[in-house]
Amino acid sequence: MSARSTILHSISAALGREAGTTAEQIETPAAVRERLTHPRRHTLPILSGDLTDRLIEQMESVLMTVVRLQTPSEIVTAVDWYLQSEGIEGGITVSPALAHLDWPDSVTVGAATGHEATSVTPALAAVAETGSVALASGAATPATLNFLPENHVVVVNESQIVAHLDDVWECLRDLQALPRALNFVTGPSRTADIEQTIEIGAHGPRRMHVLLIAGE
Amino acid sequence: MQAQSLTFKRNAKEALNDESLKSALSNVKSGFIGKRAAAVALVPEWQQIREEARVMKNHVLENLDHYLLAYERAVQNNGGHVHWAASSTDASQIIVDICRDAGARTVTKGKSMVGEEADLNSALEAAGMQPIETDLGEYIIQLAKEPPSHIIAPAIHKTKEQVSALFHEHHQQYGLHEQLIDRTALVNEARTVLREKFVAADVGITGANFLIAETGQHILVTNEGNGDLTSNLPRVQIVIVGIEKVIPTLEDASCLLRLLARSATGQHFSNYTSLMSGPRRAEDADGPEAFHVVLVDNKRSEMLAGELREMLRCFRCGACLNHCPVYGAVGGHAYGWVYPGPMGSVVTPAMIGIENAPDLAHACTLNGRCAEVCPMSIPLPSLLRKHRRQTFEKQLQTRKARYGLGIWSALARRPGLYQLITRVGVASLSLLGRRRGRFKRLPLAGAWTQARDLPAPQGRSTFMSLYRQQKK
């Protein structure tokens, strides 16, 4: 008997089903089918106040910095200003999704190689509940840009701000295909593995900067 | 790893005399407990969310195979491969075979407790591959050749001086010749060395916090980002996970995610929470070329059948460890296997056999704090009592303990005799102790009086005689 069959028999016996039958031989219970086809929300924490304010507050509490911009045309300047003010040198790689902006010639476009200092990527959503940016991988948004560079700049439109994680599930279901990776990033990489003391910059980016662009 | 749970008492005694362990463990109390309480206090809906999580997970366990099959179908739709492993040894073998087929030389790993169950690193090494742990805590104990001592903070028993000595010893080959003293320097050193490993690895192996039946995604939660680098960079991605981790939908995931980070580290959300599914898509610029998930039973279906089913709601946050006075005193290694603390004392006997871990269920004061903080409302003390009953029935305790319990149970079933003996006992203790008011030494109570005096009873009344008087 295959391991799969052994395990299915063993679970079936544990659940007190008729000897020798596995879940494959019986109909999927209506409750299971219903649950899978009509996902139900659980209790959501109530968020008080303005969503954008809450988002910014949460992000700052996990050491992300946030700058508000009026239009997407300000992104290139805002990135340059940020890098200068932080004294960050080295190469910049941007997601293909942002390639249309007026970047200087030194900026590269594509997946991360591990040699760039800074990446600039767009978000699928930003979650006020947690202070996270939600980043979906795809041809125009390589996931490695979220993890390899030392500094990560994320572009969020105010219209992309949602209240709860559950709202992101709706965004995900609206996409044409399931992205290989959906990364919620909530602040720069950290560890507390040495004496329970928090250190920033364990393996992922040491700095996270959000450019929040005003809605139309 | 070879289980050392049989010698729990000796392990615990050694641990209690270990001064640097004591200093390292003091960080558990000062760190985890306060942070968790503060994070939970900010969510007025906490108990409601917790209750819904319990009900949802019970529904999953009642239909575990249906959800596993749905998950399997969804993974295959996403282009991934699903493997089933009845035992942890089988899981290791499956993973070794995948790595071999991929021509792997180096393998990066995210922290996985199921991987520890399977002793996966030894299996990979035996097959001529180099496994590299990438979670900082897990990397530290890999250098030290020790098992983890906490399920979310594996190196919590190490002081920074010990970490510094380990790096000094093992990083000479990478050009480190000085003794690093501060934490930031140690973290940077690990970052630099491991960065090369991330990029060079052929295969990346991680665990998973949840499997989503609806979409075929798995969720991986870390703070360091090591899980994502392990998942995204190598050619082949492997996930090793227990069958109980499946949940129905994304909405169920957000319910559990609200409980997980707060219970584990007191963060409202971990830094990296990633949902992944299958290999890179045709048009993608990065990501693995192949995706495998290994579903591990290793006694979980037996737990599903028996009195321990509720334990399968556990999502390994570590809150019960952090709040356990026994864990806080002896640390994780004394428990002798992969899982320490209250959850470990329930799971370990179920996985390696109660005859190999008879003392764990007794290393508990039944104070109930673990059940109180458990986000999945697992009644840990009752489950431990079930193990205790088994150790008695299987005669796994010392003869002295069994006879003592036998005598007590015979008395307890004869209330008249019981009350007579307690009356005589209390009266004589009160008489003997009237001068000093306490006993320095007392027959049969040596273990108590070794560390402190036993106070003499004040007066001659027993609880029952007082009760009768009050009732009149």
XYZ file of C-alpha atoms in Angstrom:
688
model
C 0.000 0.000 0.000
C 1.334 3.484 -0.821
C 2.076 5.885 2.036
C -0.768 8.047 0.765
C -3.196 5.186 1.002
C -1.870 4.144 4.425
C -2.362 7.654 5.795
C -5.825 8.050 4.262
C -6.895 4.694 5.735
C -5.450 5.588 9.081
C -7.274 8.951 9.192
C -10.488 7.339 8.068
C -10.233 4.741 10.842
C -9.416 7.468 13.376
C -12.584 9.298 12.364
C -14.609 6.150 12.890
C -15.613 5.537 9.284
C -16.527 2.126 7.978
C -13.457 -0.131 7.881
C -11.547 -0.076 4.605
C -13.086 3.096 3.134
C -11.083 6.224 2.559
C -12.206 9.775 1.899
C -11.663 9.163 -1.809
C -14.380 6.538 -1.869
C -17.049 8.592 -0.203
C -18.673 11.841 -1.167
C -17.108 15.016 0.181
C -19.382 16.188 3.015
C -21.588 19.150 2.111
C -20.112 21.202 4.972
C -16.621 20.814 3.502
C -17.700 21.649 -0.056
C -19.671 24.639 1.142
C -16.778 25.921 3.203
C -14.307 25.631 0.313
C -16.546 27.263 -2.273
C -18.024 29.956 -0.033
C -15.295 31.113 2.336
C -16.646 32.655 5.522
C -15.100 35.564 7.346
C -14.383 35.204 11.031
C -14.589 38.010 13.599
C -12.431 40.913 12.447
C -10.770 43.302 14.892
C -12.541 46.665 14.794
C -10.238 49.403 13.516
C -10.992 52.843 14.840
C -10.132 56.112 13.111
C -8.931 56.861 9.617
C -7.524 53.860 7.733
C -4.600 55.748 6.227
C -3.591 57.203 9.584
C -3.849 53.790 11.175
C -1.719 52.253 8.395
C 1.008 54.857 8.769
C 0.999 54.518 12.543
C 1.306 50.731 12.342
C 4.053 50.928 9.745
C 6.056 53.383 11.802
C 5.651 51.196 14.880
C 7.550 48.442 13.040
C 10.258 50.836 11.849
C 9.070 51.472 8.315
C 9.320 55.058 7.112
C 6.460 56.563 5.134
C 6.392 59.564 2.796
C 3.218 60.848 1.134
C 3.341 61.941 -2.502
C 0.779 63.723 -4.639
C 1.361 61.965 -7.966
C 3.328 58.986 -9.358
C 5.523 61.464 -11.230
C 7.192 62.268 -7.902
C 8.388 58.682 -7.283
C 11.795 58.981 -8.961
C 12.674 62.169 -7.091
C 11.351 60.763 -3.819
C 13.549 57.665 -4.156
C 16.573 59.800 -4.925
C 15.851 62.094 -2.001
C 15.398 59.141 0.369
C 18.662 57.476 -0.659
C 20.569 60.736 -0.298
C 19.106 61.556 3.081
C 19.973 58.083 4.380
C 23.421 58.191 2.786
C 22.700 55.045 0.756
C 24.955 54.349 -2.204
C 25.027 51.487 -4.689
C 22.796 50.228 -7.452
C 19.036 50.447 -7.762
C 16.846 47.769 -9.346
C 13.172 48.387 -9.990
C 10.310 46.030 -10.793
C 9.430 45.876 -14.498
C 6.027 47.191 -13.391
C 7.684 50.519 -12.536
C 10.067 50.610 -15.524
C 7.959 53.231 -17.338
C 8.948 55.934 -14.856
C 11.675 58.388 -15.720
C 14.568 56.593 -13.965
C 18.206 57.606 -14.465
C 20.189 55.351 -16.847
C 22.056 53.644 -13.983
C 18.854 52.022 -12.718
C 18.343 48.389 -13.765
C 15.033 46.612 -14.281
C 14.291 42.983 -13.411
C 14.765 40.351 -10.710
C 17.305 40.830 -7.931
C 20.832 39.500 -8.367
C 21.988 40.091 -4.824
C 24.313 42.932 -5.783
C 21.892 45.865 -5.727
C 21.681 48.104 -2.695
C 18.100 49.182 -3.224
C 14.944 47.875 -4.854
C 11.779 49.726 -5.742
C 8.604 47.660 -6.124
C 4.853 48.232 -6.359
C 2.359 46.713 -3.913
C -0.850 44.782 -4.461
C -2.315 46.268 -1.291
C -1.440 47.750 2.092
C -3.172 46.473 5.223
C -4.156 48.925 7.951
C -4.834 46.113 10.440
C -1.230 44.950 10.427
C 0.781 47.778 8.844
C 1.902 45.430 6.068
C 2.488 45.847 2.383
C 1.165 42.903 0.349
C 3.441 42.127 -2.599
C 2.335 39.718 -5.336
C 4.957 38.030 -7.515
C 4.612 38.012 -11.284
C 6.402 38.705 -14.555
C 6.421 42.446 -13.780
C 7.023 41.991 -10.041
C 9.837 39.522 -9.229
C 9.672 38.391 -5.581
C 13.452 38.367 -5.070
C 13.376 42.197 -5.065
C 11.524 41.978 -1.751
C 14.270 40.063 0.035
C 17.781 40.410 -1.410
C 18.494 44.177 -1.444
C 19.637 46.060 1.651
C 16.952 48.713 1.214
C 13.431 48.212 -0.042
C 11.221 51.027 -1.277
C 7.562 50.111 -1.832
C 5.131 52.208 -3.822
C 1.553 52.131 -2.520
C -1.430 53.995 -3.924
C -3.849 55.241 -1.302
C -6.624 53.449 -3.178
C -4.815 50.187 -2.405
C -5.180 50.596 1.352
C -7.500 48.001 2.844
C -8.661 47.493 6.400
C -8.111 43.791 7.031
C -6.143 40.830 5.746
C -9.457 39.440 4.543
C -9.761 42.324 2.076
C -6.478 41.229 0.506
C -7.983 37.778 -0.078
C -10.586 39.541 -2.233
C -7.817 41.311 -4.196
C -6.126 37.944 -4.645
C -9.290 36.302 -5.948
C -9.757 39.191 -8.384
C -6.394 38.461 -10.021
C -6.469 36.430 -13.228
C -4.167 33.774 -11.822
C -2.851 32.928 -8.388
C 0.610 34.522 -8.036
C 3.368 32.117 -7.034
C 4.136 34.228 -3.986
C 2.143 36.738 -1.988
C 4.430 38.348 0.560
C 3.161 40.403 3.462
C 6.106 42.458 4.631
C 5.776 44.282 7.924
C 8.969 46.164 8.588
C 12.669 45.522 8.005
C 14.056 42.048 8.659
C 14.681 41.391 12.340
C 15.838 38.693 14.734
C 15.776 38.215 18.484
C 17.668 34.925 18.394
C 20.595 36.205 20.438
C 19.460 36.731 24.021
C 15.944 37.764 23.019
C 17.156 41.197 21.989
C 15.845 42.623 18.734
C 18.391 43.307 16.003
C 17.391 44.777 12.653
C 18.697 43.421 9.347
C 18.909 39.668 9.921
C 18.690 38.398 6.336
C 16.279 40.618 4.462
C 16.313 44.394 3.879
C 17.649 46.576 6.681
C 15.431 49.514 5.722
C 11.882 49.701 4.437
C 10.514 52.891 2.994
C 6.966 53.405 1.730
C 5.918 55.996 -0.845
C 2.213 56.557 -0.365
C 0.616 58.201 -3.375
C -2.559 60.239 -2.973
C -5.740 59.010 -4.594
C -7.253 60.710 -7.615
C 17.984 12.914 17.015
C 18.295 10.160 19.580
C 15.609 10.813 22.177
C 16.927 11.473 25.686
C 13.509 11.829 27.301
C 13.912 8.669 29.335
C 16.466 10.400 31.544
C 14.349 13.509 32.110
C 14.985 13.583 35.841
C 18.760 13.483 35.441
C 18.627 15.999 32.563
C 16.525 18.345 34.688
C 18.861 18.098 37.659
C 21.845 18.947 35.456
C 19.964 21.852 33.906
C 19.066 23.290 37.309
C 22.765 23.444 38.176
C 23.748 25.166 34.922
C 24.376 28.821 35.724
C 24.670 30.140 32.168
C 21.448 28.336 31.264
C 19.736 30.021 34.186
C 20.872 33.423 32.974
C 19.780 32.665 29.392
C 16.371 31.393 30.528
C 15.689 34.558 32.471
C 15.219 36.163 29.024
C 12.138 33.997 28.449
C 10.341 35.484 31.384
C 11.344 39.088 30.814
C 10.754 38.957 27.060
C 7.927 36.747 25.879
C 5.391 36.944 28.705
C 5.014 40.710 28.985
C 5.066 41.281 25.233
C 2.359 38.704 24.651
C 0.112 40.153 27.361
C 0.489 43.666 25.954
C -0.258 42.540 22.388
C -3.327 40.535 23.419
C -4.685 43.411 25.497
C -4.861 45.544 22.342
C -7.374 43.170 20.726
C -10.726 43.320 22.514
C -12.010 40.571 20.206
C -9.287 38.158 21.350
C -11.491 35.567 23.113
C -14.005 35.575 20.270
C -11.279 35.018 17.662
C -9.772 32.289 19.809
C -13.097 30.507 20.122
C -13.740 30.677 16.374
C -10.260 29.287 15.737
C -10.970 26.350 18.037
C -14.280 25.564 16.364
C -12.809 25.914 12.864
C -9.872 23.656 13.622
C -12.136 21.023 15.195
C -14.166 21.032 11.989
C -10.943 20.497 10.009
C -9.874 17.589 12.205
C -13.267 15.931 11.774
C -12.761 16.154 8.004
C -8.973 16.023 7.889
C -8.664 13.657 4.931
C -11.155 15.598 2.795
C -9.221 18.804 3.334
C -5.883 17.098 2.639
C -7.244 15.769 -0.655
C -8.539 19.217 -1.588
C -5.144 20.707 -0.758
C -3.402 18.025 -2.828
C -5.573 18.734 -5.871
C -4.956 22.472 -5.566
C -1.165 22.037 -5.299
C -1.180 19.850 -8.390
C -3.242 22.466 -10.240
C -0.540 24.974 -9.367
C 2.107 22.680 -10.873
C 3.503 21.301 -7.600
C 4.135 17.743 -6.419
C 2.626 16.256 -3.262
C 4.335 13.436 -1.370
C 2.943 11.540 1.620
C 5.130 10.182 4.404
C 3.716 7.815 7.014
C 6.762 8.116 9.273
C 9.403 10.757 9.800
C 12.047 8.392 8.406
C 10.008 8.106 5.211
C 9.835 11.907 5.051
C 13.631 12.178 5.233
C 14.035 9.527 2.551
C 11.609 11.299 0.201
C 13.468 14.580 0.646
C 16.900 12.987 0.190
C 15.648 11.423 -3.055
C 14.295 14.745 -4.368
C 17.601 16.456 -3.536
C 19.593 13.673 -5.180
C 17.468 13.808 -8.341
C 18.097 17.555 -8.428
C 21.841 16.933 -8.208
C 21.957 19.002 -5.042
C 25.179 19.721 -3.170
C 24.091 22.426 -0.773
C 20.652 22.737 0.736
C 19.436 25.775 2.671
C 16.817 25.225 5.341
C 14.292 27.348 7.143
C 13.455 26.278 10.681
C 11.107 23.287 10.662
C 10.077 21.342 13.739
C 8.803 18.498 11.546
C 12.268 18.483 9.990
C 13.662 18.040 13.503
C 11.237 15.148 14.099
C 12.664 13.546 10.966
C 16.276 14.379 11.865
C 16.481 15.625 8.313
C 19.945 17.185 8.581
C 21.549 13.865 9.486
C 19.818 12.166 6.561
C 21.005 14.850 4.122
C 24.554 14.684 5.466
C 24.579 10.907 5.230
C 23.598 11.298 1.572
C 26.618 13.540 0.984
C 24.803 16.879 0.931
C 25.446 19.955 3.035
C 22.347 21.228 4.855
C 22.619 24.795 6.124
C 20.181 26.144 8.668
C 19.355 29.783 7.937
C 17.227 30.880 10.883
C 19.830 32.570 13.074
C 18.917 30.576 16.180
C 18.834 27.331 14.254
C 22.186 28.198 12.596
C 23.763 28.783 16.008
C 22.683 25.404 17.337
C 23.714 23.709 14.108
C 27.237 25.050 14.699
C 27.033 23.880 18.313
C 25.695 20.470 17.160
C 22.807 20.752 19.605
C 19.063 20.273 19.244
C 16.751 23.304 19.562
C 15.691 24.169 23.108
C 12.587 26.204 22.218
C 10.213 25.742 19.296
C 10.381 29.364 18.138
C 13.666 30.488 19.700
C 15.892 27.457 19.223
C 19.049 29.019 20.684
C 17.421 30.684 23.665
C 19.690 28.699 25.973
C 22.799 30.356 24.517
C 24.350 33.552 25.845
C 25.921 35.998 23.398
C 29.366 35.053 24.689
C 28.674 31.451 23.706
C 27.488 32.564 20.262
C 30.607 34.644 19.878
C 32.819 31.666 20.730
C 30.967 29.489 18.201
C 31.392 32.023 15.391
C 35.054 32.436 16.301
C 35.560 28.704 16.065
C 33.564 28.053 12.873
C 33.993 31.231 10.845
C 37.796 31.197 10.590
C 37.277 29.646 7.144
C 35.315 32.764 6.127
C 38.055 35.081 7.365
C 36.785 35.877 10.856
C 39.719 35.927 13.237
C 38.578 38.273 15.970
C 36.190 37.644 18.827
C 32.972 39.578 18.136
C 31.385 40.991 21.247
C 28.255 42.895 20.413
C 25.018 41.431 19.122
C 24.844 43.615 16.044
C 28.273 42.432 14.932
C 27.241 38.809 15.480
C 24.037 39.250 13.467
C 25.966 40.961 10.647
C 28.546 38.186 10.605
C 25.814 35.553 10.229
C 24.120 37.677 7.556
C 27.295 37.915 5.476
C 28.177 34.234 5.704
C 24.645 32.975 5.115
C 24.010 35.339 2.186
C 26.552 33.374 0.130
C 24.827 30.135 1.105
C 21.386 31.417 0.111
C 22.605 32.319 -3.346
C 24.597 29.100 -3.868
C 21.983 26.591 -2.645
C 20.481 24.088 -5.089
C 17.494 23.193 -2.932
C 15.613 25.147 -0.259
C 13.630 23.347 2.440
C 11.209 25.018 4.834
C 8.314 24.040 7.028
C 4.892 25.654 6.781
C 2.649 27.267 9.347
C -0.566 26.544 7.459
C -1.710 24.780 4.288
C -4.713 26.258 2.507
C -6.962 23.632 0.935
C -8.863 26.189 -1.152
C -5.839 27.524 -3.051
C -3.022 24.998 -2.516
C -0.868 27.703 -0.957
C 1.220 27.240 2.140
C 1.906 30.035 4.586
C 5.355 30.615 5.992
C 5.898 33.080 8.825
C 9.340 34.412 9.825
C 10.880 37.589 11.162
C 14.285 37.268 9.566
C 13.193 36.718 5.968
C 15.317 33.569 5.858
C 12.291 31.457 4.956
C 11.632 33.589 1.885
C 15.253 33.586 0.732
C 15.254 29.797 1.197
C 12.010 29.458 -0.784
C 12.669 31.916 -3.610
C 16.316 31.488 -4.601
C 17.117 27.762 -5.122
C 16.095 25.746 -8.197
C 14.008 23.371 -6.130
C 11.669 24.229 -3.251
C 10.594 21.603 -0.716
C 8.085 22.051 2.089
C 7.945 19.531 4.932
C 4.811 19.780 7.036
C 2.567 17.812 9.392
C -0.828 16.732 8.040
C -2.641 18.627 10.802
C -1.574 22.009 9.401
C -4.236 22.096 6.683
C -7.063 24.640 6.964
C -9.959 25.325 4.582
C -9.662 28.871 3.245
C -7.745 32.148 3.276
C -10.289 33.573 5.733
C -9.412 30.780 8.164
C -5.763 31.671 7.712
C -6.313 35.301 8.691
C -8.171 34.147 11.804
C -5.188 32.020 12.883
C -2.618 34.635 11.854
C -4.255 37.084 14.275
C -3.502 34.626 17.070
C -0.089 33.341 15.976
C 2.348 36.242 16.175
C 0.761 37.758 19.276
C 0.963 34.423 21.107
C 4.460 33.643 19.889
C 6.494 36.833 20.180
C 3.966 39.469 21.197
C 4.171 41.106 17.761
C 0.858 42.013 16.205
C 2.118 40.490 12.972
C 5.403 38.833 12.044
C 7.706 40.653 9.625
C 7.305 38.179 6.807
C 4.083 36.281 6.240
C 4.257 34.626 2.837
C 1.746 32.615 0.854
C 3.372 30.449 -1.771
C 2.077 28.015 -4.358
C 3.882 25.858 -6.879
C 6.953 26.569 -9.022
C 7.635 29.755 -10.994
C 5.032 30.492 -13.634
C 6.035 30.441 -17.310
C 6.396 34.229 -17.486
C 8.031 34.728 -14.040
C 11.520 36.167 -13.749
C 12.391 34.321 -10.539
C 11.302 31.539 -8.216
C 12.014 27.788 -8.080
C 11.675 25.541 -11.138
C 10.122 22.735 -9.099
C 7.932 22.673 -6.008
C 7.427 19.698 -3.674
C 5.451 19.354 -0.472
C 5.908 16.401 1.871
C 2.899 15.693 4.096
C 4.048 13.910 7.238
C 1.830 11.760 9.444
C 4.316 10.430 12.053
C 1.658 9.349 14.606
C -0.650 12.284 13.971
C -3.415 10.049 12.662
C -3.043 7.959 15.831
C -3.469 11.111 17.893
C -6.551 11.906 15.829
C -8.075 8.589 16.880
C -7.390 8.839 20.567
C -7.668 11.075 23.576
C -5.032 13.464 22.242
C -6.984 14.738 19.218
C -7.227 18.246 20.641
C -3.433 18.473 20.554
C -3.653 18.527 16.752
C -5.021 22.072 16.959
C -1.550 23.188 18.077
C 0.173 25.576 15.654
C 3.480 25.663 17.523
C 3.528 29.237 18.829
C 5.471 28.412 21.984
C 3.247 30.390 24.396
C 2.814 27.334 26.642
C 6.590 26.959 26.941
C 7.039 30.606 27.835
C 4.450 30.456 30.603
C 5.489 27.096 32.075
C 7.364 27.279 35.391
C 8.984 23.893 34.759
C 10.243 24.920 31.304
C 11.417 28.201 32.786
C 13.534 26.342 35.318
C 15.019 23.479 33.293
C 14.939 24.803 29.701
C 14.211 22.767 26.600
C 17.017 20.220 26.419
C 15.999 18.429 29.591
C 12.847 17.203 27.830
C 15.178 15.135 25.681
C 13.540 15.372 22.258
C 12.299 17.870 19.672
C 9.379 19.443 21.548
C 9.777 20.780 25.104
C 7.432 22.376 27.607
C 3.738 21.566 28.010
C 3.023 20.899 24.330
C 6.156 18.778 24.158
C 5.151 16.757 27.187
C 1.919 15.890 25.386
C 3.356 15.322 21.892
C 6.635 13.560 22.715
C 5.143 10.466 24.391
C 2.652 10.195 21.521
C 5.418 10.306 18.922
C 8.279 8.341 20.502
C 6.228 6.121 22.835
C 5.292 6.796 26.427
C 7.737 4.133 27.619
C 10.520 6.348 26.249
C 9.245 9.481 27.972
C 7.400 8.406 31.126
C 8.403 11.361 33.292
C 7.394 14.255 31.038
C 3.721 14.291 32.013
C 4.778 14.408 35.639
C 7.015 17.439 35.124
C 3.993 19.665 35.519
C 2.531 21.499 38.497
C -0.959 21.543 36.918
C -1.004 25.312 37.450
C -2.948 25.634 34.201
C -1.187 28.710 32.843
C -0.391 26.915 29.574
C -4.059 26.219 28.857
C -4.963 29.767 29.789
C -2.601 31.303 27.233
C -2.965 28.650 24.523
C -4.469 30.497 21.525
C -6.049 27.257 20.322
C -7.572 26.509 23.756
C -5.866 23.136 24.066
C -6.538 21.723 27.544
C -2.884 20.814 28.075
C -3.144 19.899 31.775
C -5.991 17.427 31.079
C -4.029 15.879 28.234
C -1.038 15.535 30.554
C -3.269 13.859 33.121
C -4.226 11.324 30.443
C -0.548 10.530 29.986
C -0.129 10.296 33.764
C -2.892 7.732 33.943
C -1.159 5.730 31.237
C 2.187 5.773 32.986
C 0.437 4.424 36.087
C -1.453 1.761 34.160
C 1.639 0.688 32.275
C 3.631 0.681 35.517
C 6.192 3.117 34.131
C 6.717 5.043 37.369
C 9.076 4.080 40.167
C 7.814 1.421 42.549
C 7.814 3.956 45.390
C 5.506 6.294 43.503
C 3.155 3.497 42.486
C 2.897 2.076 46.020
C 2.399 5.556 47.429
C -0.414 6.221 44.983
C -1.879 2.774 45.684
C -1.983 3.417 49.426
C -3.424 6.884 48.947
C -6.132 5.637 46.584
C -7.073 2.821 49.019
C -7.435 5.408 51.785
C -9.275 7.926 49.679
C -11.926 5.338 48.959
C -12.462 4.745 52.691
C -13.425 8.195 54.034
C -13.853 7.034 57.635
C -10.379 5.552 57.793
C -8.933 8.507 55.851
C -10.336 11.014 58.318
C -9.173 9.000 61.297
C -5.623 8.838 59.977
C -5.490 12.526 59.050
C -6.860 13.440 62.516
C -4.192 11.380 64.237
C -1.548 12.692 61.833
C -2.423 16.349 62.309
C -2.727 15.983 66.089
C 0.671 14.313 66.424
C 2.403 16.791 64.085
C 0.871 19.667 65.968
C 1.990 18.169 69.289
C 5.515 17.389 68.095
C 5.979 20.722 66.450
C 4.446 22.925 69.110
C 7.807 24.221 70.388
C 9.436 25.326 67.110
C 6.323 25.557 64.945
C 8.135 23.858 62.069
C 10.051 20.727 61.138
C 13.578 20.689 59.834
C 13.400 17.016 58.962
C 10.513 14.588 58.696
C 10.334 10.936 57.593
C 8.724 10.459 54.138
C 8.960 14.208 53.499
C 12.717 14.344 52.879
C 12.334 15.904 49.428
C 10.305 18.745 50.937
C 12.464 19.417 53.991
C 15.684 19.247 51.989
C 14.993 22.708 50.611
C 12.740 24.250 53.272
C 11.078 23.643 56.634
C 7.643 22.108 56.903
C 5.345 24.299 59.020
C 3.642 22.451 61.877
C -0.194 22.435 61.797
C -1.754 25.175 63.898
C -4.179 23.405 66.239
C -5.556 19.914 65.787
C -8.378 20.440 63.332
C -8.461 18.870 59.912
C -10.388 20.392 57.037
C -13.227 17.925 57.520
C -13.569 18.574 61.264
C -13.670 22.344 60.664
C -16.186 21.826 57.882
C -18.437 19.865 60.190
C -18.197 22.487 62.931
C -19.037 25.323 60.524
C -21.986 23.421 59.150
C -23.630 23.114 62.584
